Amino acid sequence: MKTTKKLFAVTAVIMMVIAIIAADHIDAPAVQGGTSDITDFYAFQGEDSNNIAFVANLQGLLSPGATAAATFDENVLIEFNIDTDGDAVEDLVIQAVARDGKMYVFGPDVPNGTGLNSTILSNSLNQLSVDMTPYGQPAIVESANGMMAFAGPRDDPFFMDFAQYGEIIAGNATSFNNPGSDTFAGTNVLSVVVEVPKTMIGGTGTINTWVETKRKQ
Amino acid sequence: MNSNIFKSLIAMAVIAVAFTSCSDDDDVMDQMSGPDFSGTFVQQDQMGRPAVNTVFVSGGSKDSFNVTIPSQQDAAFQSMFQTNLEALSPAFANPGDANALGQDAATFTGLLATDVLNVSLDGTTTFFDGTNVLTGRNLADDVITVELLLIFGGEDFSENPGLSNDNVDANDKAFETSFPYLASPW
């Protein structure tokens, strides 16, 4: 029975038309491998428990040799969306965009509109900029109005035995290995990290949050 | 000569006015010589919870999922998610099957189809730590094993053990306790 179940599982996996890649690395044809490809998104309570930190990672699977040359695309806006009333529509956004070696951060603030199109809230009272941290240098952090910002290359924090999952999908294996092997070990991403006081994003309760990349038209 | 001096004074006054108007703002908002933030930016990629697009969205719909706003994702994708989940996992092959959160296929995919990350502002933030469920996502959270367990592990995490844990439980570099938290690059 157990063998039957496993066989069924493997068959089902093979029959799937999807291919798992990773958290969101190279998730879809239009963005994969490009400068707007989001690899991962995290949101968690900061070292200061009055704060929430947001992390957006882009341009995954950078080898150490390729990392120094990797840069944020100035035509790509990174937007953290925050829904404070449970309707999955953004009430607040935090925007990050690169200009001439700096990452500019605007918000949290009310967006000019919701949905697929955005304009930059360059007049927001909540804003700061931070120099990009060069590869191989200590992290450069900028603070203002209780917010903190960082932008630059980091180790990809994602971990998974993607290679073995690929073998399972391909029908070459029936289970994961133990121990597994982290396919993302030794690779880097470009990270934007923004930490804000909870009071700026609703104060209490539960928020819904997601990250978007948007390209200048 | 007087005229030239006068012109110079005018020029200096203009410069002073320009400079003053700029210095009302901080350097970020310097609209005289600062960066250009104009224009409309149109969505290309989005992400809430890890691996949702890659696992649950069918091949031809992945770009479409990335440009469907979260408030419309449930209507557009829940049915596809449920079909794919039931095809993928024997733990959801039979009527009444559920995961360890007590969610049947419709409930589980109904949660996942709206691809937003729920984050608590009142305490522990974690994808799943054995007690708290979907209150955020920490760098160290083993989100893939959590998702594999919820997909393949059945009602008590015991089903399909070979498929419900990739046995990679931690990152290859230690995270920092202080901002920006992520480890330095390789």
Coordinates of C-alpha atoms in Angstrom, one line a residue:
Chain A
M1 CA 0.0 0.0 0.0
K2 CA 2.8 2.4 0.9
T3 CA 4.6 1.6 -2.3
T4 CA 1.4 2.1 -4.3
K5 CA 1.0 5.4 -2.6
K6 CA 4.5 6.5 -3.4
L7 CA 4.2 5.4 -7.0
F8 CA 1.0 7.4 -7.2
A9 CA 2.7 10.4 -5.7
V10 CA 5.6 10.2 -8.2
T11 CA 3.3 9.7 -11.1
A12 CA 1.2 12.6 -10.0
V13 CA 4.3 14.7 -9.7
I14 CA 5.4 13.8 -13.2
M15 CA 2.0 14.6 -14.5
M16 CA 2.1 18.1 -13.1
V17 CA 2.6 20.6 -15.8
I18 CA 4.3 22.9 -13.3
A19 CA 7.9 22.9 -12.4
I20 CA 8.8 24.1 -8.9
I21 CA 11.8 26.3 -9.1
A22 CA 12.2 28.0 -5.7
A23 CA 10.6 30.5 -3.5
D24 CA 9.9 32.8 -6.5
H25 CA 13.2 32.6 -8.3
I26 CA 12.7 32.5 -12.1
D27 CA 9.0 31.8 -11.5
A28 CA 7.5 33.0 -14.8
P29 CA 8.7 33.4 -18.4
A30 CA 8.3 37.2 -18.7
V31 CA 10.5 38.0 -15.8
Q32 CA 12.9 35.1 -15.3
G33 CA 16.6 36.0 -15.2
G34 CA 15.8 39.7 -15.7
T35 CA 16.3 42.7 -13.5
S36 CA 12.7 42.7 -12.3
D37 CA 12.7 39.0 -11.2
I38 CA 11.8 38.8 -7.5
T39 CA 13.4 35.8 -5.9
D40 CA 12.0 36.2 -2.4
F41 CA 10.1 38.2 0.1
Y42 CA 10.3 38.3 3.9
A43 CA 8.5 40.3 6.6
F44 CA 9.3 39.9 10.2
Q45 CA 9.6 41.6 13.6
G46 CA 12.9 43.5 13.9
E47 CA 15.6 43.4 16.5
D48 CA 13.6 46.3 18.0
S49 CA 10.3 44.6 18.5
N50 CA 8.5 47.9 17.8
N51 CA 9.6 47.5 14.1
I52 CA 8.8 45.3 11.1
A53 CA 11.6 44.5 8.6
F54 CA 10.7 44.0 4.9
V55 CA 13.1 42.1 2.6
A56 CA 12.9 42.0 -1.2
N57 CA 15.5 39.9 -3.1
L58 CA 16.0 40.2 -6.8
Q59 CA 18.2 38.7 -9.5
G60 CA 18.9 35.3 -7.8
L61 CA 21.6 32.6 -8.4
L62 CA 24.4 35.2 -8.7
S63 CA 27.8 33.4 -8.4
P64 CA 30.4 35.2 -6.3
G65 CA 32.2 36.0 -9.5
A66 CA 29.1 37.7 -11.0
T67 CA 28.0 39.6 -7.9
A68 CA 30.2 42.7 -8.0
A69 CA 28.9 43.6 -11.5
A70 CA 25.2 43.0 -10.6
T71 CA 23.2 46.2 -10.2
F72 CA 19.7 47.3 -9.5
D73 CA 17.9 48.5 -12.7
E74 CA 17.0 52.2 -12.3
N75 CA 13.8 51.5 -14.4
V76 CA 12.5 49.0 -11.9
L77 CA 10.5 50.1 -8.9
I78 CA 10.4 47.7 -6.0
E79 CA 7.1 48.2 -4.1
F80 CA 6.2 46.7 -0.7
N81 CA 2.4 46.6 -0.5
I82 CA 0.6 46.8 2.9
D83 CA -3.1 46.0 3.4
T84 CA -4.2 47.1 6.8
D85 CA -8.0 46.2 6.6
G86 CA -8.0 42.7 5.2
D87 CA -9.3 43.3 1.7
A88 CA -6.0 42.4 -0.1
V89 CA -5.9 45.9 -1.6
E90 CA -2.9 48.0 -0.6
D91 CA -3.6 50.9 1.8
L92 CA 0.1 51.8 2.2
V93 CA 3.2 51.2 0.0
I94 CA 6.9 51.4 0.6
Q95 CA 8.7 52.2 -2.7
A96 CA 12.4 51.6 -3.4
V97 CA 14.2 52.7 -6.6
A98 CA 17.8 53.0 -7.5
R99 CA 19.4 56.3 -8.8
D100 CA 23.1 56.7 -9.4
G101 CA 24.5 54.4 -6.7
K102 CA 21.8 55.1 -4.1
M103 CA 18.6 53.4 -3.2
Y104 CA 15.8 55.9 -2.5
V105 CA 13.0 54.7 -0.2
F106 CA 9.6 56.5 -0.1
G107 CA 6.8 55.6 2.4
P108 CA 5.1 54.0 4.1
D109 CA 2.6 56.2 2.6
V110 CA -0.8 56.1 0.8
P111 CA -0.3 55.3 -2.9
N112 CA -1.6 57.6 -5.6
G113 CA -3.6 54.6 -6.9
T114 CA -3.9 50.9 -6.3
G115 CA -3.2 48.1 -8.6
L116 CA -0.8 47.4 -11.5
N117 CA 0.4 50.9 -12.2
S118 CA 2.4 53.1 -9.8
T119 CA 3.9 56.6 -9.6
I120 CA 6.7 57.4 -7.2
L121 CA 5.7 59.1 -4.0
S122 CA 8.7 61.5 -4.2
N123 CA 7.0 64.1 -2.0
S124 CA 6.3 61.7 0.9
L125 CA 7.3 62.9 4.3
N126 CA 8.6 59.4 5.0
Q127 CA 11.7 59.0 2.9
L128 CA 15.4 58.3 3.0
S129 CA 18.2 57.2 0.7
V130 CA 21.2 54.9 1.3
D131 CA 24.4 54.3 -0.7
M132 CA 24.5 50.9 -2.3
T133 CA 26.7 48.6 -0.4
P134 CA 29.5 47.5 -2.8
Y135 CA 30.4 43.8 -3.0
G136 CA 32.9 42.9 -0.4
Q137 CA 32.3 45.9 1.8
P138 CA 30.5 46.1 5.2
A139 CA 26.8 46.8 5.0
I140 CA 25.9 50.5 4.7
V141 CA 22.8 51.4 6.7
E142 CA 20.9 54.7 6.7
S143 CA 18.3 55.8 9.3
A144 CA 15.7 58.5 9.3
N145 CA 12.3 59.0 11.0
G146 CA 12.7 55.7 12.8
M147 CA 13.2 53.9 9.5
M148 CA 16.3 52.0 8.3
A149 CA 17.3 51.0 4.8
F150 CA 19.9 48.8 3.1
A151 CA 20.5 47.9 -0.5
G152 CA 23.2 45.7 -2.0
P153 CA 24.3 42.1 -2.6
R154 CA 23.7 39.5 0.1
D155 CA 23.9 35.8 0.5
D156 CA 20.6 34.3 -0.8
P157 CA 18.8 33.4 2.5
F158 CA 16.6 30.8 0.7
F159 CA 17.5 27.1 1.2
M160 CA 16.0 24.1 -0.5
D161 CA 17.1 20.9 -2.2
F162 CA 15.7 22.0 -5.5
A163 CA 17.9 19.7 -7.5
Q164 CA 16.4 16.6 -5.8
Y165 CA 12.9 18.0 -6.3
G166 CA 13.8 18.3 -10.0
E167 CA 14.8 14.6 -9.9
I168 CA 11.4 13.7 -8.3
I169 CA 9.6 15.8 -10.9
A170 CA 11.5 14.1 -13.7
G171 CA 10.7 10.6 -12.3
N172 CA 14.3 9.8 -11.5
A173 CA 13.8 9.7 -7.8
T174 CA 10.9 8.8 -5.5
S175 CA 11.9 10.9 -2.4
F176 CA 14.1 13.5 -1.1
N177 CA 17.6 12.6 0.2
N178 CA 18.5 12.7 3.8
P179 CA 20.5 14.8 4.3
G180 CA 19.5 17.0 1.4
S181 CA 21.7 19.4 -0.4
D182 CA 21.0 23.2 -0.5
T183 CA 20.8 24.1 -4.2
F184 CA 21.2 27.8 -3.3
A185 CA 24.3 27.4 -1.2
G186 CA 27.1 29.7 -2.2
T187 CA 24.8 32.0 -4.4
N188 CA 23.9 35.7 -3.9
V189 CA 21.0 38.0 -4.5
L190 CA 20.5 41.8 -4.6
S191 CA 18.6 42.7 -1.5
V192 CA 16.6 45.7 -0.4
V193 CA 15.9 45.7 3.4
V194 CA 13.6 48.4 4.9
E195 CA 12.6 48.5 8.6
V196 CA 9.8 50.7 9.8
P197 CA 8.0 51.3 13.1
K198 CA 4.8 49.2 13.4
T199 CA 3.0 52.5 14.2
M200 CA 3.6 53.5 10.5
I201 CA 1.9 50.4 9.1
G202 CA -1.2 50.0 11.3
G203 CA 0.2 49.7 14.8
T204 CA -1.6 46.5 15.9
G205 CA -3.4 43.5 14.4
T206 CA -2.5 41.6 11.3
I207 CA -1.5 43.1 7.9
N208 CA -1.4 41.5 4.6
T209 CA 1.8 42.3 2.6
W210 CA 3.4 41.4 -0.7
V211 CA 6.1 42.8 -2.9
E212 CA 5.9 43.9 -6.6
T213 CA 8.4 45.0 -9.2
K214 CA 7.2 47.6 -11.7
R215 CA 9.0 48.8 -14.8
K216 CA 9.0 52.4 -16.0
Q217 CA 7.0 52.8 -19.2
Chain B
M1 CA 31.3 97.6 -16.4
N2 CA 28.4 98.7 -14.2
S3 CA 26.2 96.7 -16.4
N4 CA 28.3 93.6 -16.0
I5 CA 28.4 94.0 -12.3
F6 CA 24.6 94.4 -12.3
K7 CA 24.2 91.3 -14.4
S8 CA 26.5 89.4 -12.1
L9 CA 24.4 90.5 -9.1
I10 CA 21.3 89.5 -10.9
A11 CA 22.8 86.1 -11.7
M12 CA 23.9 85.6 -8.1
A13 CA 20.5 86.5 -6.8
V14 CA 18.9 84.0 -9.2
I15 CA 21.3 81.4 -8.0
A16 CA 20.7 82.2 -4.4
V17 CA 16.9 82.0 -4.9
A18 CA 17.3 78.7 -6.7
F19 CA 19.6 77.4 -4.0
T20 CA 17.2 78.5 -1.2
S21 CA 14.2 76.9 -2.8
C22 CA 16.1 73.7 -3.1
S23 CA 17.4 73.7 0.5
D24 CA 13.9 73.9 1.8
D25 CA 13.8 70.2 1.1
D26 CA 16.3 67.5 2.1
D27 CA 18.7 66.1 -0.5
V28 CA 16.2 63.4 -1.5
M29 CA 13.7 65.9 -2.5
D30 CA 16.0 68.3 -4.3
Q31 CA 14.0 68.9 -7.4
M32 CA 16.5 71.3 -9.0
S33 CA 19.3 68.8 -9.6
G34 CA 18.0 65.7 -7.9
P35 CA 17.1 62.4 -9.5
D36 CA 14.1 62.1 -11.8
F37 CA 11.3 60.0 -10.2
S38 CA 8.7 60.8 -12.8
G39 CA 6.7 58.4 -14.9
T40 CA 4.4 55.4 -14.6
F41 CA 5.7 52.1 -13.5
V42 CA 3.8 49.0 -14.6
Q43 CA 3.8 45.7 -12.8
Q44 CA 6.0 42.7 -13.9
D45 CA 6.4 40.4 -10.9
Q46 CA 4.8 40.0 -7.5
M47 CA 5.1 37.6 -4.5
G48 CA 3.5 37.1 -1.2
R49 CA 4.1 33.6 0.2
P50 CA 7.0 31.5 -1.0
A51 CA 6.7 29.1 -3.9
V52 CA 3.1 29.8 -4.6
N53 CA 3.4 30.7 -8.3
T54 CA 6.0 28.1 -9.0
V55 CA 4.0 25.2 -7.3
F56 CA 0.3 25.9 -7.8
V57 CA 0.0 27.9 -11.0
S58 CA -0.1 26.0 -14.3
G59 CA 2.7 26.5 -16.8
G60 CA 0.8 28.8 -19.2
S61 CA -0.6 31.1 -16.4
K62 CA 2.5 32.1 -14.5
D63 CA 2.9 35.5 -16.2
S64 CA -0.8 36.1 -15.8
F65 CA -0.6 35.3 -12.0
N66 CA 2.1 37.9 -11.6
V67 CA -0.1 40.6 -13.0
T68 CA -3.4 39.7 -11.3
I69 CA -3.9 41.9 -8.2
P70 CA -4.2 39.9 -5.0
S71 CA -7.9 40.9 -4.5
Q72 CA -8.7 39.2 -7.8
Q73 CA -6.5 36.2 -7.4
D74 CA -8.9 34.0 -5.5
A75 CA -11.6 34.3 -8.2
A76 CA -9.1 33.8 -11.0
F77 CA -6.9 31.0 -9.6
Q78 CA -8.4 29.1 -6.6
S79 CA -10.0 26.4 -8.9
M80 CA -6.7 25.9 -10.7
F81 CA -4.8 25.6 -7.4
Q82 CA -7.2 23.0 -6.1
T83 CA -7.0 20.9 -9.3
N84 CA -3.2 21.1 -9.2
L85 CA -3.0 20.2 -5.5
E86 CA -5.3 17.2 -5.9
A87 CA -3.2 16.0 -8.8
L88 CA 0.1 16.6 -7.0
S89 CA -0.6 15.1 -3.6
P90 CA -2.0 11.7 -2.7
A91 CA -2.7 13.3 0.7
F92 CA -5.5 15.2 -1.0
A93 CA -6.6 12.5 -3.4
N94 CA -9.7 11.3 -1.5
P95 CA -12.8 13.2 -0.3
G96 CA -12.4 14.4 3.3
D97 CA -8.6 14.6 3.0
A98 CA -7.1 17.5 4.9
N99 CA -3.7 18.8 6.0
A100 CA -2.5 19.2 9.6
L101 CA -4.2 22.5 9.9
G102 CA -7.5 20.8 9.3
Q103 CA -7.9 22.4 5.8
D104 CA -9.4 20.4 3.0
A105 CA -8.2 21.1 -0.6
A106 CA -10.7 23.9 -1.2
T107 CA -9.9 25.6 2.1
F108 CA -6.2 25.2 1.8
T109 CA -6.1 26.5 -1.8
G110 CA -8.6 29.2 -0.9
L111 CA -6.0 30.5 1.6
L112 CA -3.1 30.2 -0.8
A113 CA -4.7 31.7 -4.0
T114 CA -4.7 35.2 -2.5
D115 CA -0.9 35.4 -2.5
V116 CA -0.2 37.8 0.4
L117 CA 1.9 37.2 3.4
N118 CA 0.0 37.7 6.7
V119 CA 2.1 39.5 9.3
S120 CA 1.3 40.0 12.9
L121 CA 2.1 43.4 14.5
D122 CA 1.5 42.0 17.9
G123 CA 4.3 39.5 18.6
T124 CA 6.0 36.5 17.1
T125 CA 6.4 36.6 13.3
T126 CA 6.9 33.2 11.7
F127 CA 5.7 31.2 8.7
F128 CA 5.2 28.2 11.1
D129 CA 7.0 27.4 14.3
G130 CA 4.9 24.6 15.7
T131 CA 2.6 27.0 17.5
N132 CA 2.2 30.2 15.4
V133 CA 0.9 29.8 11.9
L134 CA 1.3 32.4 9.1
T135 CA 2.2 35.4 11.3
G136 CA 5.1 36.5 9.0
R137 CA 8.2 35.0 7.5
N138 CA 11.6 35.0 9.1
L139 CA 14.8 34.4 7.3
A140 CA 15.4 31.2 9.1
D141 CA 11.9 29.7 8.6
D142 CA 12.1 26.4 6.8
V143 CA 9.2 27.4 4.5
I144 CA 9.7 24.7 1.9
T145 CA 9.4 21.9 4.4
V146 CA 6.4 23.6 6.0
E147 CA 4.7 23.7 2.6
L148 CA 5.7 20.2 1.7
L149 CA 4.2 19.0 5.0
L150 CA 1.0 20.9 4.3
I151 CA 0.8 19.5 0.8
F152 CA 2.0 15.9 1.3
G153 CA 1.9 15.3 5.0
G154 CA -1.8 14.6 5.5
E155 CA -3.8 15.2 8.6
D156 CA -0.9 14.5 11.0
F157 CA 2.2 15.2 8.9
S158 CA 2.9 11.4 8.7
E159 CA 1.9 10.7 5.1
N160 CA 4.4 10.5 2.3
P161 CA 7.4 11.2 4.5
G162 CA 9.8 11.0 1.5
L163 CA 8.1 13.9 -0.2
S164 CA 7.2 16.0 2.8
N165 CA 10.7 17.1 3.8
D166 CA 13.6 18.1 1.6
N167 CA 16.0 17.7 4.6
V168 CA 17.6 21.1 4.1
D169 CA 16.7 22.8 7.3
A170 CA 18.8 25.9 7.4
N171 CA 20.7 28.4 5.4
D172 CA 24.3 27.9 4.3
K173 CA 25.4 31.1 6.2
A174 CA 24.3 32.4 9.6
F175 CA 22.0 35.4 9.7
E176 CA 22.8 38.5 11.6
T177 CA 20.8 39.6 14.7
S178 CA 20.9 43.2 13.6
F179 CA 19.8 45.1 10.6
P180 CA 20.1 44.3 7.7
Y181 CA 19.9 40.7 9.1
L182 CA 20.9 38.9 5.8
A183 CA 24.4 37.4 5.6
S184 CA 27.2 39.0 3.6
P185 CA 27.5 37.7 0.1
W186 CA 29.7 34.8 -0.9

